[in-house]
Short mmCIF file of C-alpha atoms in Angstrom, two decimals:
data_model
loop_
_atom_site.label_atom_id
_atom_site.label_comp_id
_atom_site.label_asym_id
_atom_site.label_seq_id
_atom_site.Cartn_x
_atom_site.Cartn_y
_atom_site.Cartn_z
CA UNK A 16 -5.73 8.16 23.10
CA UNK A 17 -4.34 4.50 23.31
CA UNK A 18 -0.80 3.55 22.81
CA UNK A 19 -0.98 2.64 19.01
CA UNK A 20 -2.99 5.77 17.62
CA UNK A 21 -0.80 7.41 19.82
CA UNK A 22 2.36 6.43 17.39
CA UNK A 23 0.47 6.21 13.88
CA UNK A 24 -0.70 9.70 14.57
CA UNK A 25 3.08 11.02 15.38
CA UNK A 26 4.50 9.57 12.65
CA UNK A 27 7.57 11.44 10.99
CA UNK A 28 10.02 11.01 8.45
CA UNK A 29 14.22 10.48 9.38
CA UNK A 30 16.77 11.22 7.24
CA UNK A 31 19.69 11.79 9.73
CA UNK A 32 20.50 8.72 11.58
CA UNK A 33 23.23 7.93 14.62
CA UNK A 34 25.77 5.17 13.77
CA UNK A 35 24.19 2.83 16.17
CA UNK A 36 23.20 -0.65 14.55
CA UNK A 37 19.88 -1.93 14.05
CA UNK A 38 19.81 -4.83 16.32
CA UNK A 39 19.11 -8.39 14.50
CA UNK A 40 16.37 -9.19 16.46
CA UNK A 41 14.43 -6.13 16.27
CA UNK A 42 14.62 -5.94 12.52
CA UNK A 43 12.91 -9.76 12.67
CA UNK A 44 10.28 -7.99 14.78
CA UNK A 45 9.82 -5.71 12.09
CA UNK A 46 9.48 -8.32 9.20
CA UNK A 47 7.22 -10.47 11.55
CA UNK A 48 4.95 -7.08 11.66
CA UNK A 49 4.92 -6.78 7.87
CA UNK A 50 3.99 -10.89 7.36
CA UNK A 51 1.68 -9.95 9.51
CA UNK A 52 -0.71 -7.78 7.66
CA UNK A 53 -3.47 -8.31 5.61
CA UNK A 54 -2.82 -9.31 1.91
CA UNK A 55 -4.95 -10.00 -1.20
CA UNK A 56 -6.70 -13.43 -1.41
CA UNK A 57 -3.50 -14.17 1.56
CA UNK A 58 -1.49 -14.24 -1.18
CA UNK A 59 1.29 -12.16 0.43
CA UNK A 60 2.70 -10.66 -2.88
CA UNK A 61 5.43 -8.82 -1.06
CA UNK A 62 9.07 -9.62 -0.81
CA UNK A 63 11.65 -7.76 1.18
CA UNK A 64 15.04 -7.16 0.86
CA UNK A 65 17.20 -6.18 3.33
CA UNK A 66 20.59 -4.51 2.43
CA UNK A 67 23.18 -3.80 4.81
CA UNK A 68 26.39 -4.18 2.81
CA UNK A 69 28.04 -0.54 2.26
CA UNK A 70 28.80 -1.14 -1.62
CA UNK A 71 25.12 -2.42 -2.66
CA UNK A 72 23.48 0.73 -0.31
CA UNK A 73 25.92 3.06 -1.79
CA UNK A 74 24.59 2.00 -5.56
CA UNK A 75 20.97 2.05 -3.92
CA UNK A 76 21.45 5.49 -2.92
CA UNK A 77 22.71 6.77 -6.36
CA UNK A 78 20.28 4.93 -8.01
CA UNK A 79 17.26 6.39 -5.71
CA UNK A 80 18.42 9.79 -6.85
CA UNK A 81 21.46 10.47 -4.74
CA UNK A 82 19.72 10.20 -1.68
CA UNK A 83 22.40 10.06 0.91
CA UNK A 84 20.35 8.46 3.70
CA UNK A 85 19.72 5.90 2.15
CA UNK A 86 23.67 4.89 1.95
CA UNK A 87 24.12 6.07 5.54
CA UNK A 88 21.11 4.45 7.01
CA UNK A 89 22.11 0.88 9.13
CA UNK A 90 19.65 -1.23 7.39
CA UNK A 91 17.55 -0.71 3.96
CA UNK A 92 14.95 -2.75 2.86
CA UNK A 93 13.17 -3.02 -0.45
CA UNK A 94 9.97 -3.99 -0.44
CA UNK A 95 8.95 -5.92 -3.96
CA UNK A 96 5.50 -6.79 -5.02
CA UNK A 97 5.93 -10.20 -5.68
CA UNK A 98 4.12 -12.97 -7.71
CA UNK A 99 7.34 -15.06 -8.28
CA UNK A 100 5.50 -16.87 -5.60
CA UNK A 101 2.31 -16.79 -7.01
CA UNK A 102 3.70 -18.69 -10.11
CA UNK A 103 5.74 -21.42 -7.90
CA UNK A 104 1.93 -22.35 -6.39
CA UNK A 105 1.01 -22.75 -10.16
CA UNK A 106 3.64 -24.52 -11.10
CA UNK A 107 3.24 -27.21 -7.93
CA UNK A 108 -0.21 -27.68 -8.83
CA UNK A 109 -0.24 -27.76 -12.50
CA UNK A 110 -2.21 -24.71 -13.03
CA UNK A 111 -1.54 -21.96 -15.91
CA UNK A 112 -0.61 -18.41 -14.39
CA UNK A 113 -1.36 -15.56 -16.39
CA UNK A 114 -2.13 -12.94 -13.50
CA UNK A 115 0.73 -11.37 -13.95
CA UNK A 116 -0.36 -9.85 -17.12
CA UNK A 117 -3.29 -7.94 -15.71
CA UNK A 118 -3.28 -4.64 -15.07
CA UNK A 119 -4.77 -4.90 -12.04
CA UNK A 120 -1.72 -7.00 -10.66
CA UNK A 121 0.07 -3.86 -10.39
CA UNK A 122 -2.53 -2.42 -7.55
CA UNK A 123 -2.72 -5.47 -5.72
CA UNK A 124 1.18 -5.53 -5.50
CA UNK A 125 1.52 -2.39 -4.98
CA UNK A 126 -0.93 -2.01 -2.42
CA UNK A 127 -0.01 -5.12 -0.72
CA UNK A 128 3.67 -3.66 -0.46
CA UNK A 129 2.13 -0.09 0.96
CA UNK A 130 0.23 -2.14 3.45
CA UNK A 131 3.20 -4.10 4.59
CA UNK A 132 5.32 -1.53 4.66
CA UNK A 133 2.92 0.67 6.97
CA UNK A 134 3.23 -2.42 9.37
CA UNK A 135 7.02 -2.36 9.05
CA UNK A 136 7.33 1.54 9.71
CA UNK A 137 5.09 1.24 12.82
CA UNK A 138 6.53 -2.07 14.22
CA UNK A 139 10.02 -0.09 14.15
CA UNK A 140 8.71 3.44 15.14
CA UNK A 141 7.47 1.91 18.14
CA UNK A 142 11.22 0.38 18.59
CA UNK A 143 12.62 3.56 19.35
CA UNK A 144 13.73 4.09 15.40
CA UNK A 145 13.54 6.32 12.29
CA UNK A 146 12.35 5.93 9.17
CA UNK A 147 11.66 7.17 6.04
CA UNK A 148 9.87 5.27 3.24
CA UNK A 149 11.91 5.97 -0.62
CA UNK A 150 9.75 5.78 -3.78
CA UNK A 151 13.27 6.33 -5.46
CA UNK A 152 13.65 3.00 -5.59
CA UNK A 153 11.58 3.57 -8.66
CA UNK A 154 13.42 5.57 -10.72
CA UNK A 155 16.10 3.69 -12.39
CA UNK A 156 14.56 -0.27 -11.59
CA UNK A 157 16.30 -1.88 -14.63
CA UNK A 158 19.18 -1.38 -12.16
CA UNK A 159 17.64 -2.21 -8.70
CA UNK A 160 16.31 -5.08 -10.57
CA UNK A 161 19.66 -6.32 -11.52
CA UNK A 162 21.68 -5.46 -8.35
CA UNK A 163 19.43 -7.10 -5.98
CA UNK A 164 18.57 -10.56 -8.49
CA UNK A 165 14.85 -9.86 -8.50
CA UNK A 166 13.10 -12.98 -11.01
CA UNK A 167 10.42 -12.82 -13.37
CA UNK A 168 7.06 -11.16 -11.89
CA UNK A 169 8.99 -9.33 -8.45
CA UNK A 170 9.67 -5.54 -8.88
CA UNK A 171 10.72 -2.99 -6.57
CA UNK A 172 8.19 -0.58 -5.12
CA UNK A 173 9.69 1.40 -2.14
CA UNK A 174 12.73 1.32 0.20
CA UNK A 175 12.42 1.96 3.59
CA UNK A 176 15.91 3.98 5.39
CA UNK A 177 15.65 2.43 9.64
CA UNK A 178 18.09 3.65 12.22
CA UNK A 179 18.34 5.05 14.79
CA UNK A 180 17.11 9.00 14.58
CA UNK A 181 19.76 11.54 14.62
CA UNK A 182 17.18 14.77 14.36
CA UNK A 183 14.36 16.23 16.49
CA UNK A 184 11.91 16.73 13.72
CA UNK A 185 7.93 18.23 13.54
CA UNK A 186 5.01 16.32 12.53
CA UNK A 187 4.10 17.39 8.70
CA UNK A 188 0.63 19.04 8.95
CA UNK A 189 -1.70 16.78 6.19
CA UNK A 190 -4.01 17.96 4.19
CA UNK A 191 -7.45 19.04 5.73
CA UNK A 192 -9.78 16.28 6.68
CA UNK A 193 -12.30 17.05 4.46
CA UNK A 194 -10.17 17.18 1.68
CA UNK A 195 -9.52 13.54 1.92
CA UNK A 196 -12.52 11.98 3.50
CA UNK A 197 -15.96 11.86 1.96
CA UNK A 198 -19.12 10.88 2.97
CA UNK A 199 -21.07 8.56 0.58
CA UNK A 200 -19.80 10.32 -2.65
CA UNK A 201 -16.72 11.99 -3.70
CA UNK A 202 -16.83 15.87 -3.58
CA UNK A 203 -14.82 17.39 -6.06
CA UNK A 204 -14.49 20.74 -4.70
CA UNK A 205 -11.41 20.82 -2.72
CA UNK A 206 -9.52 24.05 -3.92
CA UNK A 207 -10.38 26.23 -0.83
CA UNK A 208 -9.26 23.21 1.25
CA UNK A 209 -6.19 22.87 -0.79
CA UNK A 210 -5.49 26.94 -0.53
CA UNK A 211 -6.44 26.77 3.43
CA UNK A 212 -3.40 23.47 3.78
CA UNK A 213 -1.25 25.62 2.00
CA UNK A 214 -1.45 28.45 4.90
CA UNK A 215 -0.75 25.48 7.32
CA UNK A 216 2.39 24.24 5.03
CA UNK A 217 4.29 27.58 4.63
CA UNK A 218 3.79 28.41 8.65
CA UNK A 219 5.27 24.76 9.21
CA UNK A 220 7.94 25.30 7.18
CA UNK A 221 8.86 28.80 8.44
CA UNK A 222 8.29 27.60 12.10
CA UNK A 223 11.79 25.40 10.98
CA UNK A 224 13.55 27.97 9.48
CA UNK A 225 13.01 26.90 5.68
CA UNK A 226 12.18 28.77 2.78
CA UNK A 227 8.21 29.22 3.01
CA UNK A 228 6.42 26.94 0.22
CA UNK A 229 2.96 26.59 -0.89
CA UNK A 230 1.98 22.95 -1.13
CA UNK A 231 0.42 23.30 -4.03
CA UNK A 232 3.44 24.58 -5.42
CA UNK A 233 5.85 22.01 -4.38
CA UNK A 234 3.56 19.45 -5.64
CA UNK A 235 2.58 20.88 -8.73
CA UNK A 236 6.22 21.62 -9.60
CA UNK A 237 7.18 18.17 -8.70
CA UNK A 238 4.27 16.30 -11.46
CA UNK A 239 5.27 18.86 -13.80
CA UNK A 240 9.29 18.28 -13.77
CA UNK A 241 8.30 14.18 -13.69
CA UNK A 242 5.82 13.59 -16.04
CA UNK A 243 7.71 10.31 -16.33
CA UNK A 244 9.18 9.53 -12.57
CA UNK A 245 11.20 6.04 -13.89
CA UNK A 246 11.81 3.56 -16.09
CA UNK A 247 8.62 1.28 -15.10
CA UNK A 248 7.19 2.12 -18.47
CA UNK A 249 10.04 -0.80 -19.70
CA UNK A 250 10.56 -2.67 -16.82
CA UNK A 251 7.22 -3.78 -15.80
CA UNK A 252 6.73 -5.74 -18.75
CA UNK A 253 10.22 -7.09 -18.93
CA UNK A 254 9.57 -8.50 -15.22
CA UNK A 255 6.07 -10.34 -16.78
CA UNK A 256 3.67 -7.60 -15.44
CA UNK A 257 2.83 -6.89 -19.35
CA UNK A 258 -0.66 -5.11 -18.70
CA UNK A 259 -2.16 -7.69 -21.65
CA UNK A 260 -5.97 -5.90 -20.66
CA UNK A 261 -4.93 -2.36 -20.64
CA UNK A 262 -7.20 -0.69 -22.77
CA UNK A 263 -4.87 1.81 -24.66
CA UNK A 264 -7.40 3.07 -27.71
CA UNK B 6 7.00 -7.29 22.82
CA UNK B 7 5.18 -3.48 23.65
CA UNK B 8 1.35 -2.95 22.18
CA UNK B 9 1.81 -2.18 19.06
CA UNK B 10 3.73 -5.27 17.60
CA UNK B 11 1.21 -6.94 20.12
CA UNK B 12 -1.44 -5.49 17.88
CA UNK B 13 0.05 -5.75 14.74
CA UNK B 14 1.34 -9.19 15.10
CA UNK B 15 -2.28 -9.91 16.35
CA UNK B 16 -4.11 -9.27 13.33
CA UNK B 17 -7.08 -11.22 11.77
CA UNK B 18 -9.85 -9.82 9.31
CA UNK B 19 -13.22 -10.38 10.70
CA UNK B 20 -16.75 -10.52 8.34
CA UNK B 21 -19.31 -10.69 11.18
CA UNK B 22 -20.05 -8.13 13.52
CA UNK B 23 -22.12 -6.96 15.87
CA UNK B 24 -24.99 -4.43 15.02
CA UNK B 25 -23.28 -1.64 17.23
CA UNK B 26 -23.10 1.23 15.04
CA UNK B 27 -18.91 2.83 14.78
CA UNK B 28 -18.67 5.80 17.23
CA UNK B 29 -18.00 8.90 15.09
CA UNK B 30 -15.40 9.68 17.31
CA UNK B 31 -13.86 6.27 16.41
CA UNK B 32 -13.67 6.93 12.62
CA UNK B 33 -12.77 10.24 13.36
CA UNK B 34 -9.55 8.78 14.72
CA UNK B 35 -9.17 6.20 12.17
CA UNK B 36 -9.00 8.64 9.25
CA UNK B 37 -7.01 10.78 11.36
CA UNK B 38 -4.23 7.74 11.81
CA UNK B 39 -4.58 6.81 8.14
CA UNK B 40 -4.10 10.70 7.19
CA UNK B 41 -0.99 10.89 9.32
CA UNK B 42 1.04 7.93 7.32
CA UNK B 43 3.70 8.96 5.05
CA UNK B 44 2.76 9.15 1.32
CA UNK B 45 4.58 9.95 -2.29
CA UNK B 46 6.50 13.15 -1.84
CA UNK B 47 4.04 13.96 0.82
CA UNK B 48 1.21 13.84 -2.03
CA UNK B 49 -1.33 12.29 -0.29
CA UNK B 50 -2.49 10.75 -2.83
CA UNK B 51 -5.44 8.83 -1.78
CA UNK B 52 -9.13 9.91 -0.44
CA UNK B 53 -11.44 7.52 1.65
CA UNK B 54 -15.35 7.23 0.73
CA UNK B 55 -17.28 6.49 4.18
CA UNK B 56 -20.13 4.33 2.86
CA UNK B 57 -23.05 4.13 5.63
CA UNK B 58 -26.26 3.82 3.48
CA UNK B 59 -27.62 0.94 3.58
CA UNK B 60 -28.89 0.54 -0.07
CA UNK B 61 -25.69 2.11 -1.34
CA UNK B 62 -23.74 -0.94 1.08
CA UNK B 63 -25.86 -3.36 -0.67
CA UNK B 64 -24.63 -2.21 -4.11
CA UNK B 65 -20.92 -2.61 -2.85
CA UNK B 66 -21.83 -5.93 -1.72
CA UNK B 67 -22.91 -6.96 -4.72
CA UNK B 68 -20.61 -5.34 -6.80
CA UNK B 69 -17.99 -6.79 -4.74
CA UNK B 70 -18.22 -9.99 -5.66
CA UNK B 71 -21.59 -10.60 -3.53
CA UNK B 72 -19.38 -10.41 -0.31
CA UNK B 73 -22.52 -9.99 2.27
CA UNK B 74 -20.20 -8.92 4.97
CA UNK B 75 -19.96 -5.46 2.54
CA UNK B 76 -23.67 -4.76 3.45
CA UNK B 77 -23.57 -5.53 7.18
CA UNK B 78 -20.38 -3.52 7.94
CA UNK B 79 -21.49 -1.23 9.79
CA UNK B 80 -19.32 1.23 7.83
CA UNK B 81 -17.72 0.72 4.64
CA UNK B 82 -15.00 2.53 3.51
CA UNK B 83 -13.82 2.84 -0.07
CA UNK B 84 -9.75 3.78 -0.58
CA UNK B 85 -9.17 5.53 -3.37
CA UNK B 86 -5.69 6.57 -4.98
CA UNK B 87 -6.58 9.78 -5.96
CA UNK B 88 -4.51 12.27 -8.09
CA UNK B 89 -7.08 14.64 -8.23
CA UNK B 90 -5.80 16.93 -6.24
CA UNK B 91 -2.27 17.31 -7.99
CA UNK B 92 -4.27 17.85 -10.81
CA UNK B 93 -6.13 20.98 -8.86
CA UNK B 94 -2.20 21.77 -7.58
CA UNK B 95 -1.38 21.75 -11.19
CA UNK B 96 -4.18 24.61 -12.56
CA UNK B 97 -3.28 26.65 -9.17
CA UNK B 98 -0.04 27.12 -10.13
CA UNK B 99 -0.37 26.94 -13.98
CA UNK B 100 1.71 23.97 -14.33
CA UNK B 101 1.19 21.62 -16.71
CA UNK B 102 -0.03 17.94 -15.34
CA UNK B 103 0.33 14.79 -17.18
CA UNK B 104 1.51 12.43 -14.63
CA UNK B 105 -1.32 10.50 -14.23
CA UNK B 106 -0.62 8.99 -17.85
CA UNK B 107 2.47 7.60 -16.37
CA UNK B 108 2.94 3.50 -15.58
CA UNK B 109 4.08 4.55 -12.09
CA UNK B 110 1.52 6.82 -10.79
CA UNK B 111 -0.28 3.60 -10.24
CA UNK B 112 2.65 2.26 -8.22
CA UNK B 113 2.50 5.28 -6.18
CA UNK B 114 -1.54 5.52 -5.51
CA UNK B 115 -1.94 1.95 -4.66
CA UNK B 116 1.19 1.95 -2.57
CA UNK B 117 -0.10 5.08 -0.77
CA UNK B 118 -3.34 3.56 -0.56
CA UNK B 119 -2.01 0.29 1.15
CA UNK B 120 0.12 2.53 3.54
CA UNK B 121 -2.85 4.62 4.44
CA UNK B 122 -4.97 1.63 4.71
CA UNK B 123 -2.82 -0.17 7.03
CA UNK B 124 -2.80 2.84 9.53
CA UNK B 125 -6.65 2.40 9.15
CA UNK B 126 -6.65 -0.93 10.37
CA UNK B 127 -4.05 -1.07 12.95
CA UNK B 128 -5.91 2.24 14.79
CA UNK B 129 -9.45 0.34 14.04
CA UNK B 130 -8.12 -2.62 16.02
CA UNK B 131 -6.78 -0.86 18.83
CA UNK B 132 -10.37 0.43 19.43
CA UNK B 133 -11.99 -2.96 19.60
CA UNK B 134 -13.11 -2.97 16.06
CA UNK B 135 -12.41 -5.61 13.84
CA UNK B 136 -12.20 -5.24 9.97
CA UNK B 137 -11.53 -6.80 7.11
CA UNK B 138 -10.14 -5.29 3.74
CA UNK B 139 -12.25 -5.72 0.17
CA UNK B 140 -10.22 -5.50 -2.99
CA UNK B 141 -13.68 -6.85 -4.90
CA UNK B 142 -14.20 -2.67 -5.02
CA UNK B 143 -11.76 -3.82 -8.46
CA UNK B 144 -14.81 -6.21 -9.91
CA UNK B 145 -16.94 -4.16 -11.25
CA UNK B 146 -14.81 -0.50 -10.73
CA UNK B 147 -17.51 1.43 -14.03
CA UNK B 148 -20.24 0.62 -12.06
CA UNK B 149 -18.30 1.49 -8.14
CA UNK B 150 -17.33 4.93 -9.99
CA UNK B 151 -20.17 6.12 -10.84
CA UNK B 152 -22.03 5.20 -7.41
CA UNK B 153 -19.13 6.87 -5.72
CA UNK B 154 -19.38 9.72 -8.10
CA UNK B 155 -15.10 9.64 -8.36
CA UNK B 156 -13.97 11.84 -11.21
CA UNK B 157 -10.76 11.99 -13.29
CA UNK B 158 -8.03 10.78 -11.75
CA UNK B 159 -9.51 8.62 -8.74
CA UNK B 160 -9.94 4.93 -8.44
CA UNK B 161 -11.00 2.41 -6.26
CA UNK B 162 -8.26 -0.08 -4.89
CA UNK B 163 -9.38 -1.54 -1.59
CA UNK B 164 -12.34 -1.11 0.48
CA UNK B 165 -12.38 -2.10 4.30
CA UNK B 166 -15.40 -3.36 6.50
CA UNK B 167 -15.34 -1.69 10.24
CA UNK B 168 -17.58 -3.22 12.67
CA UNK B 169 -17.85 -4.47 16.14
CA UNK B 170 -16.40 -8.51 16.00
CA UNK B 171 -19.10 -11.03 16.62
CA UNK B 172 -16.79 -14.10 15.97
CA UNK B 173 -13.80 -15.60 17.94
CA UNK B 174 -10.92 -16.20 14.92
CA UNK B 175 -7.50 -17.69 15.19
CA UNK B 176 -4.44 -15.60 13.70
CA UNK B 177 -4.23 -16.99 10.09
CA UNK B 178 -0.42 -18.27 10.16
CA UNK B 179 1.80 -16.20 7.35
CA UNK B 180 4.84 -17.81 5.07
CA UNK B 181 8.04 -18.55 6.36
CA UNK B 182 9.75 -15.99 6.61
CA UNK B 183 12.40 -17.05 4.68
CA UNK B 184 10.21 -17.20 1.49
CA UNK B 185 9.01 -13.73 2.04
CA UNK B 186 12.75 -11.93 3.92
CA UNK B 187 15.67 -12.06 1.70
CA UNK B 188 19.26 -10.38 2.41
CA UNK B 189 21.29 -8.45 -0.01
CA UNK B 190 19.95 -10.09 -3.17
CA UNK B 191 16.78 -12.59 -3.88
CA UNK B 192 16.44 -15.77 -3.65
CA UNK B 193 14.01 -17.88 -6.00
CA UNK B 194 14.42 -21.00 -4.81
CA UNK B 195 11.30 -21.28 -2.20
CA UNK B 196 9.34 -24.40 -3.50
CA UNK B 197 10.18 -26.15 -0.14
CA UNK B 198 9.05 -23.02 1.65
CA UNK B 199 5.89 -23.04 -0.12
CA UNK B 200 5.38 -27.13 0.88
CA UNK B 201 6.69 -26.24 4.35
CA UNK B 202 4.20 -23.69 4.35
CA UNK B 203 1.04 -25.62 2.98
CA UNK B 204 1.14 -28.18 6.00
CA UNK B 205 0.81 -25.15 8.26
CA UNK B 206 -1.87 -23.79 6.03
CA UNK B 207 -3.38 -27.51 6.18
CA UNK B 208 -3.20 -27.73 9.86
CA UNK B 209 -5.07 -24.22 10.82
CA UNK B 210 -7.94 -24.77 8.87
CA UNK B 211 -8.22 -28.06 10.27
CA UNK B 212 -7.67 -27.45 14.13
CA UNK B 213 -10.97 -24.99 12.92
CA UNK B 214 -12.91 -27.70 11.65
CA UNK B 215 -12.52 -26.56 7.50
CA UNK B 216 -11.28 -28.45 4.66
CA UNK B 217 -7.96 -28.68 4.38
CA UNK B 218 -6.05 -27.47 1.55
CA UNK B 219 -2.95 -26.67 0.57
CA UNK B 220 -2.08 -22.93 -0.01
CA UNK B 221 -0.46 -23.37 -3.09
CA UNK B 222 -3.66 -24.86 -4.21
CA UNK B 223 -5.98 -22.20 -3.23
CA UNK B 224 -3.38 -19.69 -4.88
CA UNK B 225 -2.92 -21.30 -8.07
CA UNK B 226 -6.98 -21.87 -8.81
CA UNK B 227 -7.62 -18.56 -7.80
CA UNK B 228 -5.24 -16.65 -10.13
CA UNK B 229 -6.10 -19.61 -12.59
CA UNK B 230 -9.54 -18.48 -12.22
CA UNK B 231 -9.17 -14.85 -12.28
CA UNK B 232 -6.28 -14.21 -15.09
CA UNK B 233 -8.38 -11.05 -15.27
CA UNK B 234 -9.54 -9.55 -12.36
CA UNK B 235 -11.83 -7.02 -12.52
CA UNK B 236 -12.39 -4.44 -15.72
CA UNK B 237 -9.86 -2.02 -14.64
CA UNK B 238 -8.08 -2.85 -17.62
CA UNK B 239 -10.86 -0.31 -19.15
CA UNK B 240 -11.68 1.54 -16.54
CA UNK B 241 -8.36 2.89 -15.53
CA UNK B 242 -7.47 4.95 -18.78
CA UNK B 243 -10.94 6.58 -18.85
CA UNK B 244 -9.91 7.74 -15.32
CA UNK B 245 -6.72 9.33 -17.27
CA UNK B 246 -3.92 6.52 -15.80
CA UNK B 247 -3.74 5.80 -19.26
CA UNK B 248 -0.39 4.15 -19.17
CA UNK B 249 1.52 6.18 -21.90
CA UNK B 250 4.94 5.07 -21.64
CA UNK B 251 4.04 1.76 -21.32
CA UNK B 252 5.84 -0.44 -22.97
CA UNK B 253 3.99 -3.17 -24.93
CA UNK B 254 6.49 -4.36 -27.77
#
């Protein structure tokens, strides 16, 4: 096992960090990691924000759904699809830009942003620091939207917490191979493999000491008390990405 | 600099490869690393098709946007966000399940597609593959559904080629980072990042003997060409992400 699977494959989330600083020049390393992944049409549709000031973290963290790390971690970026960019290229060439508007403009963001991020959260892991990626980011964006300035056609996808980690954690066990990977065509038929993972979650969670869950459960719970996770619904089209093609009949 | 930001820093997207078939073993580990990312309140919400038939191959290829490369992959491999399985979480536990219909469960599956995808590629290329990711799998997504048999709840986002490089390629040079970094709040004004960034673009496909052109240029026609992608716009609601709390005033 090389060096890099080595890492991906050991990934875990932080939430408890020491007070030591992320160092300047490592955090470039881990932006210089993110530019460097792949991106649709090279495009890069991804900003980043990086917050360090106590006051704007603090609101972050209330605003993510009073998730403390996130206020305690050194450094916390946002990573924003972005076609502010996209629209800037239009403009300098005279071109109309309406790509905002489609539907599928929210996967390509959001996928370049996932794909960035992944870059950013290895680049750093292999630094010696923690992390933990926050969707929460999500959940009030009218907000996150004001606080950190984002223009027309940039919206926030995740956060990312990085410090320096203040826990001895366990690798999560993941759902069973075969429940994820198929060969040729999808196969539905994953409720055995679902009921075996949740064997493997409850004995991971009692191994810690924690209150023995199905996965199924936690899951299931979680869809069912968020049918609606944030305000996107209004947002989205108030940043440009109005979903013209959507098909709502 | 220690191997991985060697590797990740180091990355290029390859479409010609060798006819050496992928090592079992090797995909094996590549699933594992994408499987191990982080994802949505550990959902894992996306499921990777490994496409190895030839005559199914030439169908993506063609479907894709008539990207040969698709066809002589030796593998192809088709990332899918994929809420199925909450949805099987959901009748487990007799909960009821409706967030599919929400705006930002396609935030979350292509996010947690990218993320997964990225692990993909960074463990691919530290086994001497090279690869390049396909988001054409969002051309023609009816017809990519049905020859992937994906039901309710699953969709397409990006596809990746894995194969054995038989091409020498420079690293493809990124934005400044100022356009793409930002600190506390954004900043819009990146036109001169853009032109800064165009003479590098101009200057790498020249040193490789192509036609120069600016990237704002190839940015702008493309999006001026594609204002619609693909026909997700259709295809996603009959999936079930039927947007419901979109709104479209």
């Amino acid at each position: 096992m090389n060096e890099v699977i080595r890492l991906l494959t050991n990934h875990r989330s932080f939430r408890q960090y020491t007070g030591q600083a992320v160092e300047p020049e490592k955090l470039k390393t881990i932006i210089e990691a993110a530019q460097a992944a792949p991106s649709w049409v090279n495009g890069q549709q991804v900003s980043i924000i990086a917050v360090r000031s106590e006051e704007r973290k603090q609101q972050l963290s209330v605003l993510s759904g009073n998730q403390k790390h996130v206020a305690e971690a050194p450094v916390f970026l946002v990573f924003c699809m972005d076609f502010h960019r996209a629209k800037l290229a239009a403009e300098l060439e005279d071109q109309p830009f309406e790509a905002a508007g489609d539907v599928d403009a929210l996967l390509v963001g959001a996928a370049d942003v996932g794909i960035a991020l992944s870059n950013a959260v290895a680049a750093a892991e292999s630094l010696g620091l923690g992390i933990i990626p926050i969707g929460g980011v999500r959940r009030h964006t009218a907000e996150v939207i004001e606080l950190l300035q984002l223009p027309e056609y940039v919206f926030p996808v995740a956060g990312l917490c990085i410090g320096y980690p203040a826990e001895e954690l366990p690798k999560k066990p993941r759902l069973p191979m075969e429940a994820v990977y198929h060969e040729e065509v999808y196969n539905q038929d994953q409720k055995g493999l679902i009921e075996a993972y949740n064997k493997t979650h409850r004995e991971s969670l009692k191994a810690q000491g924690l209150t023995e869950r199905d996965w199924s459960s936690t899951i299931a719970r979680f869809y069912a008390l968020n049918p609606q996770y944030g305000d996107a619904g209004r947002t989205l089209p108030q940043q440009g990405f109005t979903c013209d093609n959507l098909n709502k009949e």
